[in-house]
Tab-separated table of C-alpha atoms in Angstrom:
chain	number	residue	atom	x	y	z
F	1	UNK	CA	-0.011	-0.009	-0.052
F	2	UNK	CA	1.003	3.582	-0.682
F	3	UNK	CA	0.170	5.866	2.273
F	4	UNK	CA	0.667	9.493	2.781
F	5	UNK	CA	2.184	10.161	6.111
F	6	UNK	CA	1.159	13.597	7.508
F	7	UNK	CA	3.763	15.690	9.384
F	8	UNK	CA	4.260	14.691	12.983
F	9	UNK	CA	4.725	11.243	14.709
F	10	UNK	CA	3.365	7.909	14.276
F	11	UNK	CA	2.840	4.976	16.660
F	12	UNK	CA	2.558	1.321	15.444
F	13	UNK	CA	1.227	-1.575	17.267
F	14	UNK	CA	0.748	-5.370	16.325
F	15	UNK	CA	-1.877	-7.767	17.862
F	16	UNK	CA	-2.771	-11.356	17.029
F	17	UNK	CA	-5.736	-13.411	17.392
F	18	UNK	CA	-5.405	-17.338	17.201
F	19	UNK	CA	-8.279	-19.780	17.041
F	20	UNK	CA	-8.265	-22.045	20.125
F	21	UNK	CA	-6.395	-19.402	22.118
F	22	UNK	CA	-8.406	-16.192	21.815
F	23	UNK	CA	-11.580	-17.370	20.370
F	24	UNK	CA	-13.618	-20.478	19.186
F	25	UNK	CA	-15.696	-20.506	16.038
F	26	UNK	CA	-18.399	-22.388	17.929
F	27	UNK	CA	-19.176	-19.278	20.033
F	28	UNK	CA	-18.140	-16.422	17.988
F	29	UNK	CA	-19.266	-15.473	14.197
F	30	UNK	CA	-16.654	-14.781	11.619
F	31	UNK	CA	-17.982	-11.270	11.641
F	32	UNK	CA	-17.413	-10.873	15.163
F	33	UNK	CA	-13.941	-12.589	15.086
F	34	UNK	CA	-13.012	-9.789	12.363
F	35	UNK	CA	-14.452	-6.934	14.425
F	36	UNK	CA	-12.669	-8.306	17.441
F	37	UNK	CA	-9.160	-8.623	15.664
F	38	UNK	CA	-9.043	-4.923	14.688
F	39	UNK	CA	-10.625	-3.496	17.791
F	40	UNK	CA	-8.064	-5.275	20.103
F	41	UNK	CA	-5.285	-3.771	17.874
F	42	UNK	CA	-6.766	-0.295	17.984
F	43	UNK	CA	-7.084	-0.443	21.668
F	44	UNK	CA	-3.267	-0.080	21.880
F	45	UNK	CA	-3.328	3.268	20.041
F	46	UNK	CA	-6.189	4.351	22.273
F	47	UNK	CA	-3.904	3.794	25.190
F	48	UNK	CA	-1.481	6.197	23.688
F	49	UNK	CA	-3.859	8.981	22.762
F	50	UNK	CA	-3.339	8.320	19.124
F	51	UNK	CA	-5.397	9.324	16.311
F	52	UNK	CA	-6.190	6.152	14.144
F	53	UNK	CA	-4.531	6.103	10.745
F	54	UNK	CA	-3.988	2.749	8.937
F	55	UNK	CA	-4.542	-0.959	9.569
F	56	UNK	CA	-2.769	-4.026	7.958
F	57	UNK	CA	-4.079	-7.364	8.311
F	58	UNK	CA	-2.391	-10.867	7.838
F	59	UNK	CA	-4.905	-13.532	7.594
F	60	UNK	CA	-4.157	-17.117	8.000
F	61	UNK	CA	-7.267	-19.162	6.847
F	62	UNK	CA	-7.837	-22.962	7.216
F	63	UNK	CA	-8.897	-24.725	4.141
F	64	UNK	CA	-12.493	-25.440	5.088
F	65	UNK	CA	-13.261	-21.582	5.049
F	66	UNK	CA	-14.503	-20.690	1.518
F	67	UNK	CA	-14.980	-17.282	-0.100
F	68	UNK	CA	-18.259	-16.535	1.533
F	69	UNK	CA	-16.902	-17.016	5.027
F	70	UNK	CA	-13.884	-14.995	4.278
F	71	UNK	CA	-16.050	-12.225	2.965
F	72	UNK	CA	-18.157	-12.274	6.326
F	73	UNK	CA	-14.898	-12.055	8.099
F	74	UNK	CA	-13.519	-9.154	6.090
F	75	UNK	CA	-16.770	-7.335	6.537
F	76	UNK	CA	-16.289	-7.420	10.419
F	77	UNK	CA	-12.845	-5.835	10.013
F	78	UNK	CA	-14.220	-3.116	7.568
F	79	UNK	CA	-17.107	-2.325	9.969
F	80	UNK	CA	-14.694	-1.314	12.772
F	81	UNK	CA	-12.482	0.449	10.386
F	82	UNK	CA	-15.480	2.589	9.102
F	83	UNK	CA	-16.636	3.308	12.805
F	84	UNK	CA	-13.314	4.334	13.827
F	85	UNK	CA	-11.949	6.311	10.930
F	86	UNK	CA	-9.239	3.691	10.152
F	87	UNK	CA	-8.007	2.764	6.652
F	88	UNK	CA	-7.543	-0.823	5.810
F	89	UNK	CA	-4.401	-0.204	3.703
F	90	UNK	CA	-3.286	-3.691	2.883
F	91	UNK	CA	-2.151	-7.016	4.143
F	92	UNK	CA	-1.695	-10.721	2.993
F	93	UNK	CA	-3.627	-14.034	3.000
F	94	UNK	CA	-2.210	-17.471	3.493
F	95	UNK	CA	-3.491	-20.961	4.431
F	96	UNK	CA	-2.966	-21.945	8.012
F	97	UNK	CA	-3.837	-24.791	10.296
F	98	UNK	CA	-6.201	-22.634	12.221
F	99	UNK	CA	-7.815	-19.263	11.644
F	100	UNK	CA	-5.238	-16.556	12.594
F	101	UNK	CA	-5.415	-12.872	12.310
F	102	UNK	CA	-2.336	-10.555	12.821
F	103	UNK	CA	-3.336	-6.882	12.556
F	104	UNK	CA	-0.881	-3.999	12.508
F	105	UNK	CA	-2.171	-0.625	13.156
F	106	UNK	CA	-0.693	2.874	12.962
F	107	UNK	CA	-1.807	5.924	14.791
F	108	UNK	CA	-0.715	9.547	14.483
F	109	UNK	CA	-0.148	12.517	16.502
F	110	UNK	CA	1.247	16.206	15.795
F	111	UNK	CA	4.314	15.516	18.120
F	112	UNK	CA	6.013	12.520	19.525
F	113	UNK	CA	5.453	13.864	22.933
F	114	UNK	CA	1.765	14.011	22.354
F	115	UNK	CA	1.809	10.098	22.794
F	116	UNK	CA	1.212	8.885	26.346
F	117	UNK	CA	3.441	6.056	27.234
F	118	UNK	CA	3.470	3.608	30.387
F	119	UNK	CA	6.431	5.335	31.911
F	120	UNK	CA	5.309	8.750	33.055
F	121	UNK	CA	3.335	8.094	36.240
F	122	UNK	CA	4.242	10.313	38.933
F	123	UNK	CA	3.756	10.216	42.908
F	124	UNK	CA	0.669	11.993	43.655
F	125	UNK	CA	-1.127	11.205	40.336
F	126	UNK	CA	-4.584	10.016	40.533
F	127	UNK	CA	-5.246	6.587	38.990
F	128	UNK	CA	-8.507	6.466	36.764
F	129	UNK	CA	-10.147	3.895	34.837
F	130	UNK	CA	-12.757	4.005	32.026
F	131	UNK	CA	-15.909	2.129	31.985
F	132	UNK	CA	-16.693	-0.977	33.882
F	133	UNK	CA	-14.471	-4.197	34.604
F	134	UNK	CA	-15.086	-7.818	34.434
F	135	UNK	CA	-17.641	-7.811	31.828
F	136	UNK	CA	-15.404	-9.866	29.265
F	137	UNK	CA	-14.410	-12.477	31.740
F	138	UNK	CA	-18.124	-12.958	32.857
F	139	UNK	CA	-19.233	-12.999	29.025
F	140	UNK	CA	-16.747	-15.853	28.677
F	141	UNK	CA	-18.290	-17.727	31.463
F	142	UNK	CA	-21.778	-17.197	29.886
F	143	UNK	CA	-20.468	-18.551	26.567
F	144	UNK	CA	-19.524	-21.942	28.267
F	145	UNK	CA	-22.703	-22.517	30.462
F	146	UNK	CA	-26.198	-20.909	31.134
F	147	UNK	CA	-26.342	-17.831	33.091
F	148	UNK	CA	-27.797	-17.710	36.576
F	149	UNK	CA	-31.545	-17.414	36.843
F	150	UNK	CA	-31.462	-14.036	38.408
F	151	UNK	CA	-29.362	-12.535	35.585
F	152	UNK	CA	-31.467	-10.217	33.258
F	153	UNK	CA	-31.331	-11.129	29.575
F	154	UNK	CA	-30.320	-7.714	28.582
F	155	UNK	CA	-27.370	-7.715	31.194
F	156	UNK	CA	-26.439	-11.320	29.812
F	157	UNK	CA	-26.240	-10.081	26.280
F	158	UNK	CA	-24.220	-7.068	27.085
F	159	UNK	CA	-21.596	-9.337	28.943
F	160	UNK	CA	-21.386	-11.559	25.996
F	161	UNK	CA	-20.915	-8.526	23.734
F	162	UNK	CA	-17.964	-7.370	26.039
F	163	UNK	CA	-16.276	-10.561	25.276
F	164	UNK	CA	-17.021	-10.954	21.550
F	165	UNK	CA	-17.057	-7.452	20.367
F	166	UNK	CA	-15.017	-5.007	22.472
F	167	UNK	CA	-14.856	-1.220	21.681
F	168	UNK	CA	-11.511	0.536	21.463
F	169	UNK	CA	-11.550	3.592	23.574
F	170	UNK	CA	-10.065	5.855	20.940
F	171	UNK	CA	-11.960	9.191	21.749
F	172	UNK	CA	-11.429	8.543	25.424
F	173	UNK	CA	-7.780	8.059	25.066
F	174	UNK	CA	-7.296	11.133	22.985
F	175	UNK	CA	-9.399	12.989	25.834
F	176	UNK	CA	-7.234	11.656	28.481
F	177	UNK	CA	-4.153	12.629	26.679
F	178	UNK	CA	-5.325	16.155	26.206
F	179	UNK	CA	-6.218	16.185	29.956
F	180	UNK	CA	-2.584	15.537	30.846
F	181	UNK	CA	-2.301	11.925	31.384
F	182	UNK	CA	1.110	10.982	32.560
F	183	UNK	CA	0.875	7.298	31.719
F	184	UNK	CA	-1.759	4.995	30.220
F	185	UNK	CA	-2.370	1.270	29.213
F	186	UNK	CA	-5.430	-0.557	27.953
F	187	UNK	CA	-6.660	-3.363	30.125
F	188	UNK	CA	-6.271	-6.471	27.827
F	189	UNK	CA	-4.832	-8.934	30.326
F	190	UNK	CA	-6.650	-7.657	33.631
F	191	UNK	CA	-6.136	-4.613	35.642
F	192	UNK	CA	-3.850	-6.588	38.019
F	193	UNK	CA	-1.254	-7.369	35.524
F	194	UNK	CA	-1.488	-4.224	33.365
F	195	UNK	CA	-1.299	-1.959	36.191
F	196	UNK	CA	1.935	-3.716	37.033
F	197	UNK	CA	3.221	-2.764	33.550
F	198	UNK	CA	2.808	0.809	34.348
F	199	UNK	CA	4.232	0.681	37.738
F	200	UNK	CA	7.453	-1.241	36.385
F	201	UNK	CA	7.798	1.332	33.594
F	202	UNK	CA	7.403	4.257	35.701
F	203	UNK	CA	9.337	3.094	38.754
F	204	UNK	CA	6.376	3.650	41.162
F	205	UNK	CA	3.810	1.897	43.344
F	206	UNK	CA	0.266	1.943	42.059
F	207	UNK	CA	-2.179	1.702	45.120
F	208	UNK	CA	-5.519	0.596	43.809
F	209	UNK	CA	-8.679	0.488	46.128
F	210	UNK	CA	-10.369	-2.718	45.439
F	211	UNK	CA	-13.719	-1.154	46.741
F	212	UNK	CA	-13.330	1.673	44.153
F	213	UNK	CA	-13.076	-0.839	41.095
F	214	UNK	CA	-16.149	-0.157	38.888
F	215	UNK	CA	-17.630	-3.753	38.307
F	216	UNK	CA	-19.845	-4.249	35.312
F	217	UNK	CA	-23.634	-4.960	35.694
F	218	UNK	CA	-24.330	-8.779	35.884
F	219	UNK	CA	-20.662	-9.754	36.816
F	220	UNK	CA	-21.609	-10.475	40.543
F	221	UNK	CA	-24.479	-12.644	39.464
F	222	UNK	CA	-22.327	-14.545	37.000
F	223	UNK	CA	-19.493	-14.830	39.491
F	224	UNK	CA	-21.918	-16.277	42.056
F	225	UNK	CA	-23.403	-18.727	39.798
F	226	UNK	CA	-19.948	-20.059	38.757
F	227	UNK	CA	-18.507	-20.176	42.304
F	228	UNK	CA	-16.145	-17.477	41.472
F	229	UNK	CA	-15.157	-14.161	43.294
F	230	UNK	CA	-16.331	-11.010	41.144
F	231	UNK	CA	-13.158	-9.144	42.251
F	232	UNK	CA	-11.189	-11.898	40.539
F	233	UNK	CA	-13.103	-11.483	37.306
F	234	UNK	CA	-12.483	-7.588	37.393
F	235	UNK	CA	-8.853	-7.834	38.431
F	236	UNK	CA	-7.572	-10.935	36.347
F	237	UNK	CA	-10.191	-11.869	33.762
F	238	UNK	CA	-8.773	-9.482	31.088
F	239	UNK	CA	-10.298	-8.607	27.603
F	240	UNK	CA	-12.195	-5.449	29.037
F	241	UNK	CA	-10.124	-3.104	27.038
F	242	UNK	CA	-10.768	-0.242	29.153
F	243	UNK	CA	-8.042	2.348	29.815
F	244	UNK	CA	-5.943	2.814	32.957
F	245	UNK	CA	-4.530	6.139	33.360
F	246	UNK	CA	-2.433	8.328	35.624
F	247	UNK	CA	-3.729	11.807	35.871
F	248	UNK	CA	-2.666	14.968	37.809
F	249	UNK	CA	-5.349	15.309	40.546
F	250	UNK	CA	-6.377	18.636	39.267
F	251	UNK	CA	-7.213	17.218	35.862
F	252	UNK	CA	-9.696	14.594	37.175
F	253	UNK	CA	-12.972	16.602	37.134
F	254	UNK	CA	-12.354	18.181	33.719
F	255	UNK	CA	-11.434	14.802	32.175
F	256	UNK	CA	-14.560	13.129	33.772
F	257	UNK	CA	-16.610	15.773	32.325
F	258	UNK	CA	-15.275	15.350	28.735
F	259	UNK	CA	-15.629	11.682	28.885
F	260	UNK	CA	-19.180	11.992	30.197
F	261	UNK	CA	-19.853	13.864	27.023
F	262	UNK	CA	-18.989	10.629	25.014
F	263	UNK	CA	-20.923	8.360	27.450
F	264	UNK	CA	-17.677	6.806	28.949
F	265	UNK	CA	-17.680	6.884	32.658
F	266	UNK	CA	-14.300	7.538	34.498
F	267	UNK	CA	-13.530	6.434	37.865
F	268	UNK	CA	-10.840	7.210	40.414
F	269	UNK	CA	-9.563	3.889	41.775
F	270	UNK	CA	-6.381	4.700	43.447
F	271	UNK	CA	-3.199	6.792	43.602
F	272	UNK	CA	0.462	6.669	42.519
F	273	UNK	CA	3.143	6.552	45.242
F	274	UNK	CA	6.770	6.734	45.341
F	275	UNK	CA	8.660	3.395	45.482
F	276	UNK	CA	11.993	1.807	45.160
F	277	UNK	CA	13.250	-1.741	44.485
F	278	UNK	CA	10.649	-4.442	45.420
F	279	UNK	CA	8.094	-1.681	46.307
F	280	UNK	CA	7.708	-0.947	42.526
F	281	UNK	CA	4.423	-2.768	41.666
F	282	UNK	CA	0.617	-2.542	41.559
F	283	UNK	CA	-1.115	-3.438	44.645
F	284	UNK	CA	-4.868	-3.836	44.862
F	285	UNK	CA	-5.798	-3.096	48.580
F	286	UNK	CA	-8.724	-4.871	50.159
F	287	UNK	CA	-10.858	-2.979	52.619
F	288	UNK	CA	-9.832	-5.125	55.580
F	289	UNK	CA	-6.232	-4.774	54.971
F	290	UNK	CA	-3.907	-7.053	52.742
F	291	UNK	CA	-3.927	-7.184	49.024
F	292	UNK	CA	-5.846	-9.087	46.345
F	293	UNK	CA	-3.694	-11.423	43.951
F	294	UNK	CA	-2.932	-8.803	41.181
F	295	UNK	CA	-1.456	-11.185	38.537
F	296	UNK	CA	-3.093	-10.640	35.151
F	297	UNK	CA	-3.284	-13.050	32.197
F	298	UNK	CA	0.058	-14.219	30.844
F	299	UNK	CA	-0.347	-14.701	26.925
F	300	UNK	CA	2.423	-17.618	27.187
F	301	UNK	CA	0.523	-19.480	29.842
F	302	UNK	CA	-1.996	-22.067	28.644
F	303	UNK	CA	-5.633	-21.472	29.304
F	304	UNK	CA	-8.967	-22.507	27.872
F	305	UNK	CA	-9.783	-20.760	24.682
F	306	UNK	CA	-12.049	-17.694	24.385
């Protein structure tokens, strides 16, 4: 593809979805798989406050998928591209043992320093998170078994959508960057693990109040029905694709007001504290004292497929 690059700076991210690891065709349509593949890649640009530009898709297709199926997959990719103002600029197609999509996305900003990294969180900053947590993990549980009787059908449908069709928070990411976010990351592997990445990159302690975490509607009912802790789903479940950011305290109210205008709630969940050595970490503090396990999902550790 020939692309005219505007003046300024670009950010590039690559994300992959593999059948049997990130999704199952028994529970997700090909259109949903295409949508999710590009949305998860764009979420990385959202976490930098970037303006979306181009996307390049490498598709590995198993032999049983014919032209009609591949067109359905492509339409899912194209839908999200249209919705987000992203140009599908190129890619490649090959046969593969299982359905695989690797998506490279390029985002833009006027200057390199306009991008928000994971490395700038400062002691005294407020920790904020967009949206609600735990919905994708609860949606995964619902895809494997019937939901509890006390779960409203609308809530169950919303949880399944969180798992199958995430929304990249591009506008929210740009708003948080404009508000002065000092560090930011998207919550793909659970807030426990992803907050740890920010702590390590910034050399600080992220002190998160477990009681302040905004839990998605329906998560508690699903967790109870499955014999799970709703806090575990919110902290370690992953794939919520919300944004965790560090903000100067004086910027929180204005950022919350801007995000409310695009129907994205913003919740203060903790603070950034000074740290050295082993203190550099993310700590999810329980109301009665102690800390919740904060390990997120490890992409190299086996798990049941999405």
